[in-house]
Coordinates of C-alpha atoms in Angstrom, one line a residue:
M1 CA 160.8 305.3 81.8
V2 CA 161.3 301.6 81.5
F3 CA 162.1 300.6 77.9
L4 CA 163.9 297.6 76.4
F5 CA 166.5 297.1 79.1
V6 CA 166.0 293.4 79.9
L7 CA 166.2 291.7 76.6
S8 CA 168.4 288.8 77.7
T9 CA 167.3 285.4 79.0
E10 CA 168.9 286.1 82.3
H11 CA 167.0 288.0 84.9
G12 CA 166.4 288.6 88.6
R13 CA 166.1 285.0 89.5
G14 CA 168.9 284.1 87.1
E15 CA 169.4 281.3 84.7
K16 CA 169.2 277.7 86.0
P17 CA 172.6 276.7 87.4
N18 CA 174.7 275.0 84.8
L19 CA 177.4 273.1 86.7
S20 CA 179.7 272.5 83.8
D21 CA 179.8 276.2 82.9
L22 CA 180.3 277.1 86.5
L23 CA 183.2 274.6 86.8
A24 CA 184.8 275.9 83.7
R25 CA 184.7 279.5 84.9
L26 CA 186.0 278.6 88.3
T27 CA 188.9 276.5 86.9
N28 CA 190.0 279.6 84.9
R29 CA 189.8 281.8 88.0
R30 CA 190.7 279.9 91.0
N31 CA 192.9 277.0 92.0
T32 CA 191.7 273.6 92.8
A33 CA 191.6 274.3 96.6
I34 CA 189.1 277.1 96.1
L35 CA 187.0 274.9 93.8
V36 CA 186.8 272.1 96.4
A37 CA 185.9 274.6 99.1
L38 CA 183.1 275.9 96.9
L39 CA 181.7 272.5 96.4
V40 CA 181.9 271.8 100.1
L41 CA 180.1 275.0 100.8
V42 CA 177.4 274.3 98.3
G43 CA 176.8 270.9 99.9
L44 CA 176.8 272.3 103.4
S45 CA 174.4 275.0 102.3
L46 CA 171.9 272.6 100.8
F47 CA 172.2 270.3 103.8
A48 CA 171.7 273.2 106.2
L49 CA 168.7 274.4 104.2
R50 CA 167.1 270.9 104.4
A51 CA 167.9 270.6 108.1
L52 CA 166.4 274.0 108.8
R53 CA 163.2 273.1 107.0
L54 CA 162.9 269.8 108.8
V55 CA 163.5 271.5 112.2
S56 CA 161.1 274.3 111.4
K57 CA 158.4 272.0 110.2
A58 CA 158.8 270.0 113.5
T59 CA 158.5 273.2 115.5
S60 CA 155.8 274.9 113.3
G61 CA 158.3 277.6 112.4
Q62 CA 158.6 277.1 108.7
A63 CA 157.4 280.6 108.0
S64 CA 160.3 282.1 109.9
V65 CA 162.8 280.1 107.9
S66 CA 161.1 281.1 104.7
H67 CA 161.3 284.7 105.8
L68 CA 165.0 284.3 106.5
L69 CA 165.6 282.9 103.0
L70 CA 163.5 285.7 101.5
N71 CA 165.8 288.2 103.1
W72 CA 168.8 286.5 101.5
T73 CA 167.4 285.7 98.1
G74 CA 164.5 288.0 97.5
E75 CA 162.5 284.9 96.5
E76 CA 159.2 283.8 98.2
E77 CA 158.7 280.3 96.8
P78 CA 160.7 277.2 98.1
L79 CA 162.4 276.1 94.8
P80 CA 163.6 279.6 93.9
Q81 CA 164.9 280.0 97.5
V82 CA 166.9 276.8 97.1
R83 CA 168.3 278.0 93.8
G84 CA 169.0 281.3 95.4
V85 CA 171.0 279.8 98.2
F86 CA 173.2 278.0 95.6
Q87 CA 173.7 281.3 93.8
L88 CA 174.5 283.2 97.0
V89 CA 177.3 280.7 97.7
S90 CA 178.7 281.5 94.2
N91 CA 179.2 285.1 95.5
L92 CA 182.3 283.7 97.2
T93 CA 183.9 283.0 93.8
R94 CA 184.1 286.6 92.6
P95 CA 185.3 289.9 94.1
Q96 CA 182.4 291.8 95.8
P97 CA 181.7 295.5 95.2
K98 CA 183.6 298.0 97.3
T99 CA 181.2 300.6 98.4
K100 CA 183.1 302.5 101.2
P101 CA 180.1 303.0 103.5
Y102 CA 182.0 305.1 106.0
V103 CA 183.2 308.0 103.8
P104 CA 181.2 311.3 103.7
V105 CA 178.9 311.5 100.7
S106 CA 177.2 314.7 99.5
H107 CA 173.5 315.0 98.9
T108 CA 172.6 311.9 100.9
G109 CA 171.2 313.4 104.1
V110 CA 167.9 314.2 102.3
C111 CA 164.5 312.6 102.7
P112 CA 164.7 309.6 100.4
F113 CA 161.0 309.6 99.4
G114 CA 160.5 310.8 95.8
I115 CA 158.0 310.0 93.0
N116 CA 157.7 310.5 89.3
V117 CA 154.8 312.5 88.0
F118 CA 153.4 313.5 84.6
L119 CA 151.9 316.9 85.5
E120 CA 152.6 318.4 82.1
Q121 CA 150.2 315.8 80.6
E122 CA 147.3 316.8 82.9
V123 CA 145.2 319.4 81.1
E124 CA 143.2 320.4 84.1
T125 CA 145.1 322.4 86.8
E126 CA 142.8 320.8 89.4
K127 CA 144.2 317.4 88.6
R128 CA 147.7 318.6 88.9
E129 CA 146.9 320.0 92.3
R130 CA 145.1 316.9 93.5
T131 CA 148.1 314.8 92.4
L132 CA 150.5 316.9 94.5
Q133 CA 148.2 317.0 97.4
M134 CA 148.0 313.2 97.5
V135 CA 151.7 312.9 96.9
S136 CA 152.4 315.2 99.9
E137 CA 149.9 313.4 102.1
A138 CA 151.7 310.1 101.3
G139 CA 154.9 311.4 102.8
F140 CA 156.8 312.1 99.6
K141 CA 159.1 315.2 99.6
W142 CA 160.3 315.1 96.0
I143 CA 158.7 314.9 92.6
R144 CA 160.7 314.0 89.4
Q145 CA 159.0 316.0 86.7
E146 CA 160.0 316.3 83.1
F147 CA 160.4 319.7 81.5
P148 CA 160.5 318.5 77.9
W149 CA 162.5 320.8 75.6
E150 CA 160.1 320.1 72.8
D151 CA 157.2 321.4 74.9
I152 CA 158.9 324.7 76.0
E153 CA 161.1 325.9 73.1
I154 CA 158.6 324.6 70.6
H155 CA 158.9 326.3 67.2
G156 CA 162.5 327.4 67.0
R157 CA 165.6 328.7 68.8
G158 CA 164.7 331.2 71.5
D159 CA 161.0 330.9 70.8
F160 CA 159.0 330.2 74.0
E161 CA 155.5 330.9 72.7
D162 CA 153.1 327.9 72.2
R163 CA 151.3 328.4 68.8
R164 CA 150.1 324.8 68.4
H165 CA 146.6 325.8 69.4
E166 CA 144.6 329.1 69.6
P167 CA 144.7 331.2 71.6
Y168 CA 148.5 331.4 71.6
R169 CA 150.1 331.4 75.0
S170 CA 153.4 331.3 76.8
A171 CA 155.0 327.9 76.7
W172 CA 156.2 328.5 80.3
A173 CA 152.7 329.0 81.7
K174 CA 152.1 325.3 82.4
Y175 CA 155.5 324.8 84.1
D176 CA 155.1 328.0 86.1
N177 CA 151.9 326.5 87.5
I178 CA 153.7 323.2 88.3
V179 CA 156.4 325.0 90.2
E180 CA 153.8 327.1 92.1
L181 CA 151.9 323.9 93.1
A182 CA 155.0 322.1 94.2
E183 CA 155.9 325.1 96.4
K184 CA 152.4 325.1 97.9
Y185 CA 152.8 321.5 99.0
D186 CA 156.4 321.8 100.1
L187 CA 157.7 319.5 97.4
S188 CA 161.2 319.8 95.9
I189 CA 161.4 319.3 92.1
I190 CA 163.9 317.2 90.2
A191 CA 163.5 318.7 86.8
R192 CA 164.4 316.3 84.0
L193 CA 165.6 318.1 80.9
S194 CA 165.4 316.0 77.7
N195 CA 163.3 315.4 74.6
P196 CA 164.6 317.8 72.0
P197 CA 162.3 319.5 69.5
A198 CA 162.4 318.4 65.9
W199 CA 163.9 321.8 64.8
S200 CA 167.1 321.0 66.7
R201 CA 168.0 318.2 64.2
A202 CA 168.5 318.6 60.5
A203 CA 166.8 315.2 60.0
G204 CA 163.9 316.2 62.3
D205 CA 162.2 313.3 63.9
E206 CA 163.4 310.8 61.3
I207 CA 166.4 310.0 63.6
G208 CA 164.1 309.6 66.6
T209 CA 162.1 312.0 68.7
Y210 CA 164.5 311.4 71.6
A211 CA 167.7 311.9 69.6
P212 CA 170.1 314.6 70.8
P213 CA 170.3 317.9 68.9
D214 CA 172.8 318.4 66.1
D215 CA 174.4 321.4 68.0
Y216 CA 174.8 320.8 71.7
T217 CA 174.9 324.5 72.2
D218 CA 171.2 324.6 71.5
F219 CA 170.6 322.3 74.4
G220 CA 172.9 324.3 76.6
D221 CA 170.9 327.4 75.8
F222 CA 167.7 325.6 76.8
V223 CA 169.2 324.4 80.1
H224 CA 170.4 328.0 80.8
A225 CA 166.9 329.4 80.1
V226 CA 165.1 326.9 82.4
V227 CA 167.6 327.2 85.3
S228 CA 167.6 331.0 85.0
R229 CA 163.8 331.2 85.1
Y230 CA 163.5 329.0 88.1
K231 CA 166.6 330.1 90.0
G232 CA 165.9 329.9 93.8
R233 CA 162.8 327.8 93.2
I234 CA 164.2 324.6 91.6
K235 CA 167.6 323.5 92.7
Y236 CA 167.9 320.0 91.1
Y237 CA 168.2 319.4 87.3
Q238 CA 168.7 316.1 85.5
I239 CA 170.5 316.1 82.2
W240 CA 168.8 313.5 79.9
N241 CA 167.3 310.1 80.7
E242 CA 168.6 306.5 80.1
P243 CA 171.3 307.6 77.5
N244 CA 172.6 304.0 77.4
I245 CA 169.5 302.3 75.9
Y246 CA 167.2 302.6 72.9
P247 CA 165.2 304.8 72.1
E248 CA 166.6 307.5 74.4
W249 CA 169.5 308.3 72.1
G250 CA 167.3 308.1 69.0
E251 CA 167.5 305.7 66.0
Q252 CA 171.3 305.4 66.3
P253 CA 173.8 303.5 68.4
V254 CA 174.2 304.8 72.0
D255 CA 177.4 306.7 72.6
P256 CA 178.8 307.3 76.1
E257 CA 181.4 309.8 74.8
A258 CA 178.8 311.9 73.0
Y259 CA 176.5 311.8 76.0
T260 CA 179.4 312.9 78.2
E261 CA 179.9 315.9 75.9
L262 CA 176.2 316.7 76.1
L263 CA 176.4 316.4 79.9
K264 CA 179.4 318.8 80.0
V265 CA 177.5 321.4 78.1
G266 CA 174.3 321.0 80.2
Y267 CA 176.3 321.1 83.5
T268 CA 178.3 324.1 82.5
R269 CA 175.3 326.2 81.4
A270 CA 173.3 325.2 84.4
K271 CA 176.0 326.4 86.8
E272 CA 176.4 329.6 84.8
A273 CA 172.7 330.3 85.4
D274 CA 172.7 329.2 89.1
P275 CA 176.0 328.2 90.8
D276 CA 174.1 326.7 93.6
C277 CA 172.1 324.3 91.5
V278 CA 172.7 320.5 91.7
T279 CA 173.2 318.7 88.4
I280 CA 172.2 315.0 88.1
S281 CA 173.4 312.8 85.3
G282 CA 170.9 311.0 83.1
A283 CA 169.7 307.8 84.8
L284 CA 171.5 304.7 83.6
A285 CA 169.2 301.8 82.7
S286 CA 170.2 298.3 83.8
T287 CA 171.1 296.1 80.8
I288 CA 173.6 293.3 80.0
D289 CA 173.4 294.1 76.3
L290 CA 176.7 295.1 74.6
G291 CA 175.3 297.3 71.8
P292 CA 174.7 298.9 69.6
D293 CA 171.2 299.9 70.6
N294 CA 171.6 299.1 74.3
L295 CA 175.0 299.2 76.2
N296 CA 175.7 297.6 79.5
D297 CA 175.4 300.3 82.3
F298 CA 178.8 299.3 83.8
I299 CA 180.6 299.7 80.5
F300 CA 178.7 302.9 79.7
L301 CA 179.6 304.5 83.0
Q302 CA 183.3 303.6 82.8
R303 CA 183.5 305.1 79.3
M304 CA 181.8 308.2 80.7
Y305 CA 184.5 308.5 83.3
D306 CA 187.2 307.8 80.7
A307 CA 185.7 310.7 78.7
G308 CA 186.0 313.1 81.6
A309 CA 182.5 313.0 83.0
R310 CA 183.6 313.1 86.7
D311 CA 183.8 316.9 86.8
Y312 CA 180.4 317.4 85.2
F313 CA 177.8 316.0 87.5
D314 CA 177.0 316.4 91.2
V315 CA 174.8 313.3 91.5
L316 CA 175.0 310.0 89.6
A317 CA 171.5 308.7 88.6
M318 CA 170.4 305.1 87.8
Q319 CA 167.2 303.1 87.6
G320 CA 166.4 300.6 90.3
Y321 CA 163.8 298.1 89.3
G322 CA 163.4 294.8 91.2
L323 CA 161.9 292.9 88.2
W324 CA 161.6 289.2 89.1
S325 CA 162.8 289.1 92.7
G326 CA 162.3 291.2 95.9
P327 CA 164.4 294.0 97.3
Y328 CA 166.5 291.7 99.5
D329 CA 167.9 289.7 96.6
R330 CA 171.6 289.7 97.6
R331 CA 172.8 287.6 94.7
M332 CA 175.7 289.5 93.1
R333 CA 176.2 288.5 89.5
P334 CA 177.0 291.1 86.9
R335 CA 174.9 289.5 84.2
V336 CA 171.8 289.4 86.4
I337 CA 169.6 292.4 87.0
N338 CA 168.1 292.7 90.5
F339 CA 167.6 295.4 93.1
S340 CA 171.2 294.9 94.3
R341 CA 172.6 296.4 91.1
P342 CA 173.4 299.8 92.6
L343 CA 176.2 298.1 94.5
Y344 CA 178.1 297.5 91.3
I345 CA 177.5 301.1 90.1
R346 CA 178.8 302.4 93.5
D347 CA 181.9 300.1 93.0
I348 CA 182.7 301.8 89.7
M349 CA 182.4 305.2 91.3
V350 CA 184.7 304.2 94.1
R351 CA 187.3 302.8 91.6
N352 CA 187.2 306.1 89.8
G353 CA 187.9 308.2 92.9
D354 CA 184.3 309.5 93.0
E355 CA 183.3 308.0 96.4
N356 CA 182.1 311.3 97.8
K357 CA 179.3 311.6 95.3
P358 CA 175.9 309.9 95.8
I359 CA 173.7 307.7 93.7
W360 CA 170.1 308.8 93.3
I361 CA 167.6 306.3 91.9
S362 CA 165.4 308.0 89.3
E363 CA 162.9 305.2 89.0
M364 CA 162.1 302.3 91.4
N365 CA 159.2 299.9 91.5
W366 CA 157.9 296.4 90.8
N367 CA 155.4 295.7 88.0
A368 CA 151.9 294.7 89.3
V369 CA 150.7 293.6 85.9
P370 CA 147.5 291.5 85.8
A371 CA 148.2 287.7 86.1
D372 CA 146.6 287.0 82.8
F373 CA 148.5 289.8 80.9
P374 CA 150.0 288.3 77.8
D375 CA 153.5 289.8 78.1
K376 CA 155.5 290.5 81.3
P377 CA 158.8 292.1 80.2
Y378 CA 159.3 293.8 83.6
G379 CA 158.6 290.9 85.9
Y380 CA 155.4 290.2 87.8
V381 CA 154.2 290.8 91.3
T382 CA 150.8 291.0 92.9
E383 CA 149.5 294.4 94.2
E384 CA 150.1 293.2 97.7
Q385 CA 153.7 292.2 96.9
Q386 CA 154.3 295.5 95.2
A387 CA 153.1 297.4 98.3
R388 CA 155.4 295.3 100.5
Y389 CA 158.4 295.3 98.2
V390 CA 158.4 299.1 97.7
V391 CA 158.4 299.8 101.5
E392 CA 161.1 297.2 102.0
A393 CA 163.2 298.8 99.3
Y394 CA 163.1 302.2 101.0
R395 CA 163.9 300.5 104.3
L396 CA 166.9 298.7 102.8
V397 CA 168.3 301.8 101.1
Q398 CA 168.2 303.7 104.3
A399 CA 169.6 300.9 106.5
E400 CA 172.3 299.6 104.1
W401 CA 173.2 302.1 101.4
P402 CA 174.3 305.4 103.1
W403 CA 175.7 306.5 99.7
V404 CA 172.2 306.7 98.1
G405 CA 170.0 309.8 98.4
V406 CA 166.6 310.2 96.8
V407 CA 164.7 307.1 95.5
N408 CA 161.9 308.0 93.1
F409 CA 158.9 305.7 92.9
W410 CA 157.9 305.0 89.3
F411 CA 155.2 306.4 89.0
F412 CA 152.1 308.2 90.6
K413 CA 149.5 308.0 87.8
R414 CA 148.7 308.3 84.1
P415 CA 146.3 310.9 82.8
S416 CA 144.0 308.2 81.3
E417 CA 143.5 304.5 80.9
A418 CA 144.6 304.5 77.2
E419 CA 147.8 302.6 78.0
Q420 CA 146.2 299.7 79.8
D421 CA 147.3 297.3 77.1
Q422 CA 151.0 298.1 77.9
A423 CA 152.8 296.4 80.8
W424 CA 154.5 299.5 82.0
Y425 CA 151.1 301.1 82.8
Y426 CA 150.9 298.8 85.8
F427 CA 153.7 300.5 87.7
R428 CA 151.2 303.2 88.7
M429 CA 150.4 304.0 92.4
V430 CA 146.9 305.3 91.8
E431 CA 144.4 304.9 89.0
P432 CA 143.7 307.7 86.5
D433 CA 140.6 308.6 88.6
F434 CA 142.8 308.9 91.7
T435 CA 141.7 305.6 93.3
P436 CA 144.7 304.5 95.4
L437 CA 146.2 301.1 95.0
P438 CA 147.6 299.1 98.0
V439 CA 151.1 300.6 97.5
Y440 CA 149.8 304.1 98.1
H441 CA 148.4 303.2 101.5
A442 CA 151.6 301.2 102.4
M443 CA 153.8 304.2 101.5
K444 CA 151.6 306.7 103.3
E445 CA 151.9 304.7 106.5
Y446 CA 155.7 304.2 106.1
A447 CA 156.9 307.5 104.8
N448 CA 155.1 309.5 107.4
R449 CA 157.1 307.9 110.3
P450 CA 159.7 310.0 112.2
P451 CA 163.0 309.9 110.4
A452 CA 166.2 308.3 111.7
M453 CA 169.9 307.8 110.9
Y454 CA 171.2 304.4 109.9
P455 CA 174.8 303.1 109.7
G456 CA 177.1 305.4 107.7
Y457 CA 178.8 308.7 107.6
H458 CA 176.2 311.5 107.7
Q459 CA 176.4 315.2 107.3
E460 CA 175.3 317.7 109.9
D461 CA 172.3 318.7 107.7
H462 CA 170.8 315.2 107.7
W463 CA 167.0 315.3 107.5
A464 CA 166.6 313.3 110.7
V465 CA 168.3 316.0 112.8
H466 CA 165.9 318.5 114.5
Y467 CA 167.7 321.8 115.3
E468 CA 166.3 324.3 117.9
G469 CA 167.6 327.8 118.4
E470 CA 170.1 329.8 116.4
W471 CA 172.3 327.7 114.0
S472 CA 174.0 328.9 110.9
T473 CA 175.6 326.9 108.0
L474 CA 179.2 328.1 107.2
A475 CA 181.3 327.2 104.1
D476 CA 184.9 326.3 104.7
E477 CA 187.2 324.1 102.5
Q478 CA 188.6 322.5 105.7
A479 CA 185.3 321.2 106.7
V480 CA 184.0 317.8 105.6
L481 CA 182.5 318.3 102.2
G482 CA 183.1 322.0 102.5
A483 CA 180.5 323.2 105.1
Y484 CA 179.5 322.8 108.8
R485 CA 176.8 324.0 111.2
R486 CA 177.6 326.4 114.1
S487 CA 175.9 328.0 117.0
E488 CA 177.5 331.1 118.5
E489 CA 176.0 331.0 121.9
A490 CA 174.9 328.6 124.7
G491 CA 171.4 327.1 124.6
P492 CA 170.7 325.9 121.1
R493 CA 169.8 322.2 120.9
L494 CA 169.5 319.4 118.4
S495 CA 168.0 315.9 118.6
F496 CA 167.7 312.8 116.4
A497 CA 167.1 309.1 116.4
F498 CA 169.6 306.5 115.1
H499 CA 169.7 302.8 114.4
G500 CA 172.9 301.1 115.4
T501 CA 175.3 300.2 118.2
D502 CA 177.8 303.1 118.0
L503 CA 177.6 306.8 117.6
I504 CA 180.5 309.3 116.8
L505 CA 180.2 313.0 116.5
V506 CA 182.4 314.9 114.1
V507 CA 183.1 318.3 115.5
I508 CA 185.3 321.3 115.0
K509 CA 187.4 322.5 117.9
S510 CA 188.6 326.2 118.2
E511 CA 189.6 328.8 120.7
G512 CA 186.2 330.4 120.6
S513 CA 184.2 327.2 121.2
G514 CA 182.4 326.0 124.4
A515 CA 181.1 322.5 124.9
L516 CA 178.3 320.1 124.1
Q517 CA 176.2 318.2 126.5
V518 CA 175.1 314.8 125.0
I519 CA 172.4 312.4 126.3
V520 CA 171.8 309.1 124.7
D521 CA 168.5 307.5 125.6
D522 CA 168.1 307.8 129.4
R523 CA 171.8 307.6 130.2
L524 CA 173.7 310.2 132.2
P525 CA 174.8 313.4 130.3
V526 CA 178.2 313.4 128.8
E527 CA 180.1 316.8 128.3
I528 CA 182.4 317.3 125.3
E529 CA 184.9 320.1 125.5
L530 CA 185.4 321.9 122.2
R531 CA 187.9 324.5 123.2
S532 CA 191.3 324.3 121.5
S533 CA 194.2 326.8 121.1
A534 CA 194.2 326.2 117.3
P535 CA 191.3 325.2 114.9
E536 CA 190.9 321.4 114.6
F537 CA 188.6 320.2 111.8
G538 CA 187.1 316.7 111.5
V539 CA 187.6 315.7 115.1
R540 CA 185.8 312.4 115.9
V541 CA 184.4 312.1 119.3
P542 CA 182.9 308.7 120.4
I543 CA 179.6 309.2 122.1
A544 CA 178.2 305.7 122.5
C545 CA 179.7 302.2 121.9
G546 CA 178.2 298.7 122.2
L547 CA 174.6 299.7 122.5
T548 CA 171.8 297.2 121.8
D549 CA 171.4 297.1 118.0
G550 CA 168.2 299.1 117.5
E551 CA 166.8 302.6 117.7
H552 CA 168.3 305.1 120.1
R553 CA 167.5 308.8 120.9
V554 CA 170.1 311.5 121.1
R555 CA 169.7 315.0 122.7
I556 CA 172.5 317.6 122.4
K557 CA 172.7 321.0 124.0
V558 CA 175.3 323.7 123.4
L559 CA 177.2 325.0 126.5
G560 CA 179.4 328.0 126.9
E561 CA 180.5 330.0 123.9
G562 CA 179.0 328.0 121.1
A563 CA 179.8 324.8 119.1
A564 CA 180.4 323.6 115.5
L565 CA 179.1 320.3 114.2
D566 CA 180.5 318.6 111.0
G567 CA 178.8 315.2 110.9
F568 CA 177.7 312.0 112.5
I569 CA 179.0 308.4 112.1
V570 CA 176.6 305.6 113.0
R571 CA 177.8 301.9 113.2

């Protein structure tokens, strides 16, 4: 949930350029030649911007120039666009994030469309079902649903009976119903495990209702109980939420080392209960604050790595709010929070040797608060802009960030209108009475389109690939990310669409393999021989090069004695 993570005066549009400060910083970092080059570039940029506007006005094409600048700066108004161009040029004065887009990354070939729900707060089971029905119809394949510790192990250690109201009942009953409904609508659950009960702390709730337990073993036991109960039904578990900001670590300073220890306990116990489960770290909130209540996400993450967190999560999670600018805001400044912030988090992962793990975005949206609302801590967009920005955000993630997996919209609906006086209420997709807002209709149209691959290194199980016939997934340490897909006979097929100019297949050659027939668009078939006297893993076979940059269709058929696929690279 969005809390106090943007308390500084700098935000998505950034502060007004202060030339003296900029000059001072540059003088310390670069020599005079680079400084002169920057000033020349700024002048040329502003001159080019003015010239473009004059030309476009003369040719009645001003809208196209404005659209171009929107795709650079994320800004829609002329003055912010001009300021954005200036700030884009300043990107040249600092090292840019290294994201390694062409390395294989686990858990990224999944459908990216997820959404946060509050089903545990819906008293009527009919409303839970209607929620998931509408979520499914809108094209979402994931729900992020909290399984609050305080609502399941309510009265004491090992006590899973709810005695808060008569008649007494199993505390699991509500969550069993949620799991059953998710299965009915073919939705995968990301189960967020957090919110300890008061009994887990000697100080009770005085230290904060979100504060961690005194004994992390108690949390580990809870994680083990949940994962054991839903083994084979829920695969993805998130350990905590926003541990780097207040109040998610309670009424005390945030502590990356302590959170890492909690993460280790949760990860270990989850894997004991279900070795095949996927563990997701608590979503980092974006903040430039340096403590003690809120700690910058970059610093927090690096301290997690320093404390040994790398071996205790499968997926790194973060929040992805756009705030005051659109999804195409490409201004890269560490002290500014915009939708491009995942690039910095990815850079930290790469620098710590964790480039084969993905980022999943736990919460993403723009705040469509009423124009006359007295306080706008999360930015402000119209409902029309919200609908447009959310679709563009999903499009950008798929097209440019191959190291990102699921992106969860924040949020579907609240149970009632009681929170209409709070700005965060206006992140909703539908009203409490299920009346859809424009963003629901926009996502329903976009998310139900046929999937495609975009530039990056993708695994053989990518959600855009349609397999026909007999295929099996085999584990092998020599394979890319430890597994590959194989057919043992001639005839099975696969097909997919991709956006790009080049396509490379990653295959495994062996003595018992046949060949693949590949057709791209309406071109002549190409046959790829896979037979080899000795096994060869990770063999890259170019299929297409220099195509028109756009969507292309690929059809592949297994010939001979079978074939093994281990990935696809799109450029």
